């Protein structure tokens, strides 16, 4: 959007960034729901990883914006500083909340992934067992247990 350097000087930018950040975390949550389901594939994983990058970059930008606003606060006249401080605290809190949400999504996905991987491993082991029994069992019971 346009640069709105109004009375709040620069906080519109921070606010916009946080809104963008929230939107991207929401998108990540949507992707995370498919992890470990039958819709989970390499495309999803690539998209998910790209989304992580986008969010991390946004996060870094917000941190920088908040820091520069913080240092600006010390140069303001008292009354203005008080107002800006309030805005600053609110925006920082908003950001931290979404950041926590972001961390939770990542943890959730890690859990889902490792569960899914464990399940695959079990299936693979069972398959190998079946195969071994078939090879070693010398054809007993192999009539029509196909399918």
C-alpha positions as MATLAB code, in Angstrom:
seq = 'XXXXXXXXXXXXXXXXXXXXXXXXXXXXXXXXXXXXXXXXXXXXXXXXXXXXXXXXXXXXXXXXXXXXXXXXXXXXXXXXXXXXXXXXXXXXXXXXXXXXXXXXXXXXXXXXXXXXXXXXXXXXXXXXXXXXXXXXXXXXXXXXXXX';
ca = [
       0.000    0.000    0.000;
       0.901    3.694    0.072;
       3.275    5.097    2.638;
       1.075    6.541    5.358;
       3.443    8.481    7.570;
       0.649   10.087    9.572;
       0.679   11.017   13.264;
       1.598    7.460   14.217;
       4.671    7.815   12.017;
       5.577    4.467   10.513;
       3.281    2.305   12.592;
       0.943    1.818    9.634;
       3.784   -0.054    7.969;
       4.305   -2.272   10.982;
       0.578   -2.829   11.222;
       0.364   -3.752    7.524;
       3.255   -6.160    7.901;
       1.590   -7.842   10.872;
      -1.663   -8.235    8.925;
       0.324   -9.823    6.092;
       2.091  -12.022    8.613;
      -1.241  -13.183   10.077;
      -2.583  -13.924    6.610;
       0.445  -16.023    5.746;
       0.345  -17.944    9.019;
      -3.338  -18.693    8.362;
      -2.352  -20.019    4.939;
       0.322  -22.172    6.558;
      -2.260  -23.575    8.992;
      -4.444  -24.535    6.043;
      -1.525  -26.390    4.449;
      -0.663  -28.010    7.758;
      -4.086  -29.654    7.873;
      -3.161  -31.768    4.850;
       0.111  -32.970    6.334;
       0.003  -36.670    7.116;
      -3.218  -37.143    5.135;
      -3.544  -38.694    1.713;
      -3.179  -35.198    0.232;
       0.319  -34.962    1.653;
       2.831  -35.078   -1.182;
       6.061  -33.482   -2.355;
       4.172  -30.544   -3.868;
       2.553  -29.774   -0.533;
       5.869  -30.124    1.244;
       7.547  -27.730   -1.183;
       4.730  -25.200   -0.821;
       4.855  -25.564    2.947;
       8.619  -24.926    3.022;
       8.282  -21.902    0.734;
       5.550  -20.582    2.999;
       7.849  -20.996    6.015;
      10.455  -18.868    4.240;
       7.925  -16.158    3.421;
       6.763  -16.025    7.045;
      10.297  -15.978    8.440;
      11.246  -13.104    6.138;
       8.127  -11.176    7.151;
       8.949  -11.852   10.793;
      12.450  -10.478   10.355;
      11.030   -7.380    8.676;
       8.542   -6.813   11.509;
      11.271   -7.206   14.136;
      13.371   -4.587   12.302;
      10.409   -2.235   11.913;
       9.571   -2.533   15.597;
      13.186   -1.929   16.562;
      13.496    1.198   14.449;
      10.199    2.508   15.868;
      11.494    1.747   19.347;
      14.577    3.876   18.802;
      12.384    6.598   17.293;
      10.319    6.733   20.468;
      13.212    8.147   22.462;
      13.410   11.148   20.117;
       9.746   12.114   20.401;
       8.192   14.767   22.620;
       6.656   13.274   25.754;
       2.967   13.381   24.801;
       3.599   11.904   21.375;
       5.911    9.293   22.856;
       3.179    8.143   25.244;
       0.705    7.639   22.399;
       3.262    5.912   20.235;
       4.380    3.714   23.118;
       0.803    2.442   23.484;
       0.626    1.634   19.783;
       4.037    0.018   19.987;
       3.056   -2.252   22.871;
      -0.173   -3.271   21.163;
       1.502   -4.087   17.849;
       4.330   -5.975   19.536;
       1.796   -8.053   21.416;
      -0.205   -8.746   18.245;
       2.960   -9.860   16.526;
       4.086  -12.114   19.391;
       0.701  -13.834   19.448;
       0.831  -14.665   15.753;
       4.472  -15.688   16.077;
       3.441  -18.161   18.785;
       0.718  -19.476   16.495;
       3.363  -19.901   13.789;
       5.571  -21.913   16.163;
       2.624  -24.097   17.179;
       1.790  -24.899   13.560;
       5.389  -25.970   12.959;
       5.393  -28.225   16.032;
       2.078  -29.710   15.000;
       3.402  -30.476   11.523;
       6.545  -32.066   12.954;
       4.395  -34.370   15.086;
       2.123  -35.252   12.176;
       5.108  -35.909    9.938;
       6.828  -38.228   12.367;
       3.566  -40.087   13.024;
       3.037  -40.500    9.299;
       6.624  -41.669    8.863;
       6.287  -44.158   11.706;
       3.132  -45.489   10.073;
       4.910  -45.885    6.728;
       7.723  -47.703    8.469;
       5.312  -50.118   10.133;
       3.598  -50.790    6.832;
       6.945  -51.379    5.148;
       8.056  -53.774    7.870;
       4.779  -55.704    7.596;
       5.185  -55.906    3.833;
       8.725  -57.220    4.235;
       7.525  -59.761    6.787;
       4.818  -60.981    4.427;
       7.332  -61.209    1.614;
       9.780  -63.154    3.768;
       7.100  -65.567    4.882;
       6.011  -66.111    1.312;
       9.564  -66.797    0.173;
      10.433  -69.006    3.132;
       7.066  -70.653    3.508;
       7.530  -72.632    0.324;
       4.179  -71.684   -1.172;
       1.930  -72.851    1.659;
      -1.343  -70.985    1.684;
      -0.274  -68.953   -1.285;
      -3.239  -70.180   -3.308;
      -5.411  -67.132   -3.830;
      -4.242  -64.990   -0.943;
      -3.510  -62.412   -3.628;
      -5.566  -59.205   -3.540;
];
